[in-house]
mmCIF file of C-alpha atoms and ligand atoms in Angstrom:
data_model
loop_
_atom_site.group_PDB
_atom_site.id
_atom_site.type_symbol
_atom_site.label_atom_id
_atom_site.label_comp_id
_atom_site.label_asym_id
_atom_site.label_seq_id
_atom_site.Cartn_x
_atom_site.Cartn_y
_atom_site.Cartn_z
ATOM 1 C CA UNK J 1 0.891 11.596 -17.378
ATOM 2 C CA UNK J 2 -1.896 12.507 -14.780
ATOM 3 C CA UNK J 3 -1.298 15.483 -12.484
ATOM 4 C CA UNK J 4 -1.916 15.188 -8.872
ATOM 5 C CA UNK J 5 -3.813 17.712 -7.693
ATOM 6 C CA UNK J 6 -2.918 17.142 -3.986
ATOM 7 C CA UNK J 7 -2.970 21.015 -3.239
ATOM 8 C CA UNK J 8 -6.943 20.631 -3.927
ATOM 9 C CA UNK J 9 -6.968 17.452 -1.481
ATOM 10 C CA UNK J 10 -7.295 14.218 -2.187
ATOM 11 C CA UNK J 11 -9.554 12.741 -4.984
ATOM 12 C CA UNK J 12 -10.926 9.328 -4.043
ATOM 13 C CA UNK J 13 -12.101 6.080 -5.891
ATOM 14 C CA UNK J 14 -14.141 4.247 -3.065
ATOM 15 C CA UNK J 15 -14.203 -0.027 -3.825
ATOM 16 C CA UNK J 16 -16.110 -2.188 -1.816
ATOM 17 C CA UNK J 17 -18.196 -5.037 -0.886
ATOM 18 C CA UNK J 18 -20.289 -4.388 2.575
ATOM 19 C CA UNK J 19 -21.871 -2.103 4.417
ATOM 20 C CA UNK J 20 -19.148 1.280 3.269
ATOM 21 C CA UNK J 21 -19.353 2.079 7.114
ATOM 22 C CA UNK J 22 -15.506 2.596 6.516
ATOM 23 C CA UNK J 23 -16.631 5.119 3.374
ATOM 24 C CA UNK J 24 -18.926 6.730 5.860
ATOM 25 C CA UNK J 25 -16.452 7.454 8.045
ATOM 26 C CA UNK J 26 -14.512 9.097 5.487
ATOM 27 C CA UNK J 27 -16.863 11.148 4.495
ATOM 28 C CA UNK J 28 -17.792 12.074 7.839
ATOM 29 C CA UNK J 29 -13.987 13.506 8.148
ATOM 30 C CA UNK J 30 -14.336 15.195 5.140
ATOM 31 C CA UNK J 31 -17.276 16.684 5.731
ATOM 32 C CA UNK J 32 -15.893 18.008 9.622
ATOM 33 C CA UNK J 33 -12.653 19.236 8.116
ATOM 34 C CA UNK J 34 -10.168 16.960 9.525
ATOM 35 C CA UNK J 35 -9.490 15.490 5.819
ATOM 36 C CA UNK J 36 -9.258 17.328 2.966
ATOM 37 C CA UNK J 37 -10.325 14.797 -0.117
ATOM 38 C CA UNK J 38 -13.469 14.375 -2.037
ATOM 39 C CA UNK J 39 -14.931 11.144 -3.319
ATOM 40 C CA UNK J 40 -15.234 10.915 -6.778
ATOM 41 C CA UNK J 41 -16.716 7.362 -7.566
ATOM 42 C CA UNK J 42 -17.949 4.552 -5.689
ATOM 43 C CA UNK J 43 -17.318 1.332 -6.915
ATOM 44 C CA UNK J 44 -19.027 -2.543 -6.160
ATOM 45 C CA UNK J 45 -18.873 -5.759 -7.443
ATOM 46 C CA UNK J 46 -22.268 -6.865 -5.514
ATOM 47 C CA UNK J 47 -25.152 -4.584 -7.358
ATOM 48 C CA UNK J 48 -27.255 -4.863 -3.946
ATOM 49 C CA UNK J 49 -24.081 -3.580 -1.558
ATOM 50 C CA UNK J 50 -25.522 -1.125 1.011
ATOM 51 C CA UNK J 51 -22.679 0.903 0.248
ATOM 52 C CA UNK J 52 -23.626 1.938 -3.425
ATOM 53 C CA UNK J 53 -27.455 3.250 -1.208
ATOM 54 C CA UNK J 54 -24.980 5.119 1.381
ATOM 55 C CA UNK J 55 -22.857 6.908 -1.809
ATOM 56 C CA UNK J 56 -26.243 7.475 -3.663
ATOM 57 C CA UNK J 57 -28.419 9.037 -0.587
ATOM 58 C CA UNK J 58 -25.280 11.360 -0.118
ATOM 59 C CA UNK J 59 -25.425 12.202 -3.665
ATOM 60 C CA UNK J 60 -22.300 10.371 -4.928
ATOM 61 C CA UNK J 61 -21.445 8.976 -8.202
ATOM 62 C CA UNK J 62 -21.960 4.825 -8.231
ATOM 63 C CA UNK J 63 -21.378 2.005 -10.266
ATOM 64 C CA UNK J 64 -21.378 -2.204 -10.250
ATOM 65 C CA UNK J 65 -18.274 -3.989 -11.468
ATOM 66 C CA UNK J 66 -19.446 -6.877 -13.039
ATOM 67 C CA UNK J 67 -17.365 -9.806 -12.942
ATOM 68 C CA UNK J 68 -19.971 -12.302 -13.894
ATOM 69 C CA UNK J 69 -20.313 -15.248 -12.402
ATOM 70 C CA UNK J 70 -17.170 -15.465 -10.733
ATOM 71 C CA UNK J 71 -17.500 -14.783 -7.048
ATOM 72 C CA UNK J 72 -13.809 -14.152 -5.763
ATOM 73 C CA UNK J 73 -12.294 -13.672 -8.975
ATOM 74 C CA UNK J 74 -11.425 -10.373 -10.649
ATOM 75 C CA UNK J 75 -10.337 -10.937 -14.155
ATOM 76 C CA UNK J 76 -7.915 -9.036 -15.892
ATOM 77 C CA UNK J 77 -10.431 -7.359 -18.325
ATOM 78 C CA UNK J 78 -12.660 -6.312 -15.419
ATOM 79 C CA UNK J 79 -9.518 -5.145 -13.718
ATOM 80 C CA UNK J 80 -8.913 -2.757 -16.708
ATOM 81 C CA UNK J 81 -11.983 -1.399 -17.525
ATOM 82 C CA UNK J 82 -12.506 -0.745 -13.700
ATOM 83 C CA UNK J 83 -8.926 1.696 -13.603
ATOM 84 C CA UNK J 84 -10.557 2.987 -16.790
ATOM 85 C CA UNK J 85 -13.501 4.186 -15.279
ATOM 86 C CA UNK J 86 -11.737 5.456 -12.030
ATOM 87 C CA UNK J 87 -9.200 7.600 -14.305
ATOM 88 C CA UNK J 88 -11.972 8.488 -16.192
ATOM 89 C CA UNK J 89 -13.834 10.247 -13.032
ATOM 90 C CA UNK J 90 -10.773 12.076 -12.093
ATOM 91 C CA UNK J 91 -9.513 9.389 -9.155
ATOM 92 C CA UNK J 92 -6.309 9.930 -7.689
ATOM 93 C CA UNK J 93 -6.035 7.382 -5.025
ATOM 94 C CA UNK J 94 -8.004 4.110 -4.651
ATOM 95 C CA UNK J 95 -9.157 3.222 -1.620
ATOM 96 C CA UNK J 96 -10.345 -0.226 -0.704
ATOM 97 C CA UNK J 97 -13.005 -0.109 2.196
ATOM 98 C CA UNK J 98 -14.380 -4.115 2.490
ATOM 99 C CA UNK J 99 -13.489 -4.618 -0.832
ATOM 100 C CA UNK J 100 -13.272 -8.825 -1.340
ATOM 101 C CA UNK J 101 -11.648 -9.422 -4.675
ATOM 102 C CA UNK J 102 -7.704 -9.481 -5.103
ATOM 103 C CA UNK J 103 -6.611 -6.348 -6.575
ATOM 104 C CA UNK J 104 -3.994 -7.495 -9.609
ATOM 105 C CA UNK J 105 -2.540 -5.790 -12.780
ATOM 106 C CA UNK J 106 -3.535 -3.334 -14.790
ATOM 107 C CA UNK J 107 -5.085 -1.819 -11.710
ATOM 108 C CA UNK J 108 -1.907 -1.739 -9.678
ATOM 109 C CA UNK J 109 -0.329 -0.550 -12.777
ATOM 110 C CA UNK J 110 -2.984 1.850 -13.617
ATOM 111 C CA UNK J 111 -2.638 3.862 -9.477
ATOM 112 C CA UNK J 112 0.912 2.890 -8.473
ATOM 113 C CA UNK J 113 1.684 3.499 -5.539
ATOM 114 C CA UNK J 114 -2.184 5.491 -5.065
ATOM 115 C CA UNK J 115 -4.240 2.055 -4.123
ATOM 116 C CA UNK J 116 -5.120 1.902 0.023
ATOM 117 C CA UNK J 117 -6.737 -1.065 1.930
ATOM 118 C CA UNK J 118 -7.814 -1.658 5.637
ATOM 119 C CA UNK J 119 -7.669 -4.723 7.043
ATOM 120 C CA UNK J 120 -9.230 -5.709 10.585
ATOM 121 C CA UNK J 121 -6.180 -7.418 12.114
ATOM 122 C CA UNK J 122 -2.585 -6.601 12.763
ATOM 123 C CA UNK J 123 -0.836 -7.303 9.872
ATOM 124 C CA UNK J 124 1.160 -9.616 9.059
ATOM 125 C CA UNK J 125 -1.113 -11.554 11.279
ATOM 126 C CA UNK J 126 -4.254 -12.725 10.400
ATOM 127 C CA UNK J 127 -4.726 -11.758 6.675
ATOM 128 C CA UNK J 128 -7.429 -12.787 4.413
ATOM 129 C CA UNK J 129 -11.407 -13.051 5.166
ATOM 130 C CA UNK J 130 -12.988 -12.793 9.128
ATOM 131 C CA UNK J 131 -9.621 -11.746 10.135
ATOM 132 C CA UNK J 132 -11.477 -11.013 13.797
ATOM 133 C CA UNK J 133 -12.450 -14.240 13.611
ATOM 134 C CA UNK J 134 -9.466 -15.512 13.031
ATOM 135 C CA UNK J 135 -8.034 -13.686 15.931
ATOM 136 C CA UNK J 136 -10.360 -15.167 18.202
ATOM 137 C CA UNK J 137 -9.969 -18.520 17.277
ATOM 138 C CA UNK J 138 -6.211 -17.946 18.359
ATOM 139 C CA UNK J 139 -6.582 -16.612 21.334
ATOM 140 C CA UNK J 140 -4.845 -13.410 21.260
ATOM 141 C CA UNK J 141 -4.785 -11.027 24.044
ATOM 142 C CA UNK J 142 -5.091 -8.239 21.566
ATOM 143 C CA UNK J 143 -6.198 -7.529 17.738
ATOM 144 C CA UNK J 144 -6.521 -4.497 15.416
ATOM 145 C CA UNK J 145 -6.716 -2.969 12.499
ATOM 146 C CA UNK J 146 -4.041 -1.990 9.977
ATOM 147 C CA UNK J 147 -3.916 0.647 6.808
ATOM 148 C CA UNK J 148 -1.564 -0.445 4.106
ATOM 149 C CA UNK J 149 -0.707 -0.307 0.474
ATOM 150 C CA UNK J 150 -2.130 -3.080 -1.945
ATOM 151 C CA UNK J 151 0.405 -5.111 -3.408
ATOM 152 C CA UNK J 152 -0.045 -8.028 -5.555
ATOM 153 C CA UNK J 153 -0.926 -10.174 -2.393
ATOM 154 C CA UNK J 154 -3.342 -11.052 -0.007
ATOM 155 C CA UNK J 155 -3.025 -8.058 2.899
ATOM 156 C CA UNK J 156 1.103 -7.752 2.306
ATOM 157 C CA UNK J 157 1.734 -4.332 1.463
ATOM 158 C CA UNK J 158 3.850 -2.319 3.576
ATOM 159 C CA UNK J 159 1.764 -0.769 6.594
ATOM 160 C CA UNK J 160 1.026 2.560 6.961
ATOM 161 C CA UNK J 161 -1.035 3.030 10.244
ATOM 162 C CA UNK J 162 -1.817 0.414 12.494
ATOM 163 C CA UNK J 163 -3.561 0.518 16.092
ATOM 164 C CA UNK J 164 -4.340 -2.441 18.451
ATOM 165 C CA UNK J 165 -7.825 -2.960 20.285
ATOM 166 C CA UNK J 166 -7.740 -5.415 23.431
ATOM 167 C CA UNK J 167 -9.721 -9.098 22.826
ATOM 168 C CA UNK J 168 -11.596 -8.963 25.913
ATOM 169 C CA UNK J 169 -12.913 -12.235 28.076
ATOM 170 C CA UNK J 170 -16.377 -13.142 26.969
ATOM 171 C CA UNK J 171 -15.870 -11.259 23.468
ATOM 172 C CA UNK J 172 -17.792 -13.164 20.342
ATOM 173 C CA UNK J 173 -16.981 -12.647 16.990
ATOM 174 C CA UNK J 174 -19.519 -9.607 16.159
ATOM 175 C CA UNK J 175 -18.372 -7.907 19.508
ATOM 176 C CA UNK J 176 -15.047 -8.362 18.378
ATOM 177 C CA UNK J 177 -15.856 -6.500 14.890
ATOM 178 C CA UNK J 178 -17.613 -3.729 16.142
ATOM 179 C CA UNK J 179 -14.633 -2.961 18.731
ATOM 180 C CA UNK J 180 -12.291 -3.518 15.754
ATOM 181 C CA UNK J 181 -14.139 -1.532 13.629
ATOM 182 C CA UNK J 182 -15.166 1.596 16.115
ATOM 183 C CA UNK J 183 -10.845 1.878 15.747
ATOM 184 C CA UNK J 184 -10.788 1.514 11.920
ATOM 185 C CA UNK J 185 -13.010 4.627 11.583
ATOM 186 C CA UNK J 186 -11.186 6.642 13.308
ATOM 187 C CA UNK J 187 -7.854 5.090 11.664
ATOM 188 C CA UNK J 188 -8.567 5.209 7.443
ATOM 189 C CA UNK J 189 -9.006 9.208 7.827
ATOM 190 C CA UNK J 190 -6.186 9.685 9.938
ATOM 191 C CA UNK J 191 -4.038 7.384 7.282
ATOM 192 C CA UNK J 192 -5.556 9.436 4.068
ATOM 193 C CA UNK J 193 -4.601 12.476 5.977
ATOM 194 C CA UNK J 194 -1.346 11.638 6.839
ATOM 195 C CA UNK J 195 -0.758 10.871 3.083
ATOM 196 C CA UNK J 196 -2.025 13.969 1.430
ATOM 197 C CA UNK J 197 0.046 15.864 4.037
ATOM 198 C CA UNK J 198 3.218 13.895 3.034
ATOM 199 C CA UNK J 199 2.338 14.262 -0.572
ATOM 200 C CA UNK J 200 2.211 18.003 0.039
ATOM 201 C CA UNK J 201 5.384 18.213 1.584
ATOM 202 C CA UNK J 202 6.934 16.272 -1.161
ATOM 203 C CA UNK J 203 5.316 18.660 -3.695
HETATM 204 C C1 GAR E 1 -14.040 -3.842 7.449
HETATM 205 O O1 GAR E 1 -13.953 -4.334 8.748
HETATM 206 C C2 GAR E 1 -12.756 -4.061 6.696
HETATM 207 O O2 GAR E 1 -11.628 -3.967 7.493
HETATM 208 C C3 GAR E 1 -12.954 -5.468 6.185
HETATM 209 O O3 GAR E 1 -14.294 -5.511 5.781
HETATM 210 C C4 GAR E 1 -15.049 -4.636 6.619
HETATM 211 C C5 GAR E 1 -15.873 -3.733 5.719
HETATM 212 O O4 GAR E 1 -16.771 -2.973 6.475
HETATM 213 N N1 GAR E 1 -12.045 -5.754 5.112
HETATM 214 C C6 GAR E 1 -11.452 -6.921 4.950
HETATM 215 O O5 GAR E 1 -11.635 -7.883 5.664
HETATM 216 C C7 GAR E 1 -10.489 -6.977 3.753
HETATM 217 N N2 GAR E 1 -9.630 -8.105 3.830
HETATM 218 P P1 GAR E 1 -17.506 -1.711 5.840
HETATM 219 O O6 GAR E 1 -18.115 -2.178 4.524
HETATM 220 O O7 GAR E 1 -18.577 -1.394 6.863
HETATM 221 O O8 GAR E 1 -16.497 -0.617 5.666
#
């Protein structure tokens, strides 16, 4: 049985695919105060992700999850030897930042109730990839972004912080994503915050 350490803050598993701007922005809480967590492993399944040279230049640990030549797919075995390596570096609480594979058992077994995503729409609406695109396709007056617990489907856990950003008239895609994202960065430190301080009370 693993012991949460929650009155040390939060120990983080980082996954994802992109840029890790949302990873930078948690670190960029940590490091002013407003969230007390540290990040213990950085995770990718694409080897050239600029968000394994972000972890590394601020002197985190790294790795590549290899899942072959599959490009959506994240087979089972992968799946366990990736909550392997996690538990192995001390994580506590997964957090998906861009991450683009499912997330499946044993991992949900292996965290449960400890694995995060953000999404860049307002759940339930637009799940799955480009969600901003999505949005503007639609014709929406107004998007978002939403933090919420990973579940066995495709963006359908049960939210925990959500906030809304306005589609404005002349807005493209990209302009879209960077007002969508601006929101997220402020949003996945305020949700990991607002969990350690529950987990506290609970404690
Ligand atoms: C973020 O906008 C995140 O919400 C999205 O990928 C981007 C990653 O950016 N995630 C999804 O669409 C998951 N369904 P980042 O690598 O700069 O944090």
């Amino acid at each position: 049985m693993r012991t949460i350490q929650s009155g040390k803050g939060m120990v983080l598993g980082i996954l994802g695919s992109g840029s890790g701007s949302n990873m930078q922005a948690i670190l960029d809480a940590i490091a002013e105060g407003s969230l007390r967590a540290r990040i213990a492993l950085v995770l990718s399944d694409r080897k050239d992700a600029f968000i394994l040279q972000r972890a590394e230049r601020h002197g985190l640990a790294t790795g590549v999850i290899d899942c072959g030549s599959w490009a959506t797919k994240f087979p089972d075995e992968v799946q366990q030897a990736t909550a392997e390596r996690l538990l192995a570096a001390g994580v506590e609480w997964v957090c998906l930042a861009g991450f683009m594979r499912m997330i499946k058992q044993p991992l949900l077994a292996a965290f449960p109730n400890r694995i995060i995503n953000i999404h860049p729409s307002l759940l339930p609406a637009f799940p799955g990839v480009a969600a901003w695109k999505q949005a503007l396709d639609a014709g929406v007056g107004e998007t978002g972004c939403t933090v919420h617990w990973v579940d066995e489907g495709m963006d359908t856990g049960p939210v925990i912080l959500q906030g809304k950003v306005p589609v404005l008239a002349g807005d493209t895609a990209e302009l879209l994503h960077q007002r969508i994202q601006q929101l997220e960065h402020r949003l996945y430190p305020a949700a990991l915050q607002l969990l350690s301080q529950r987990e506290n009370h609970q404690n």
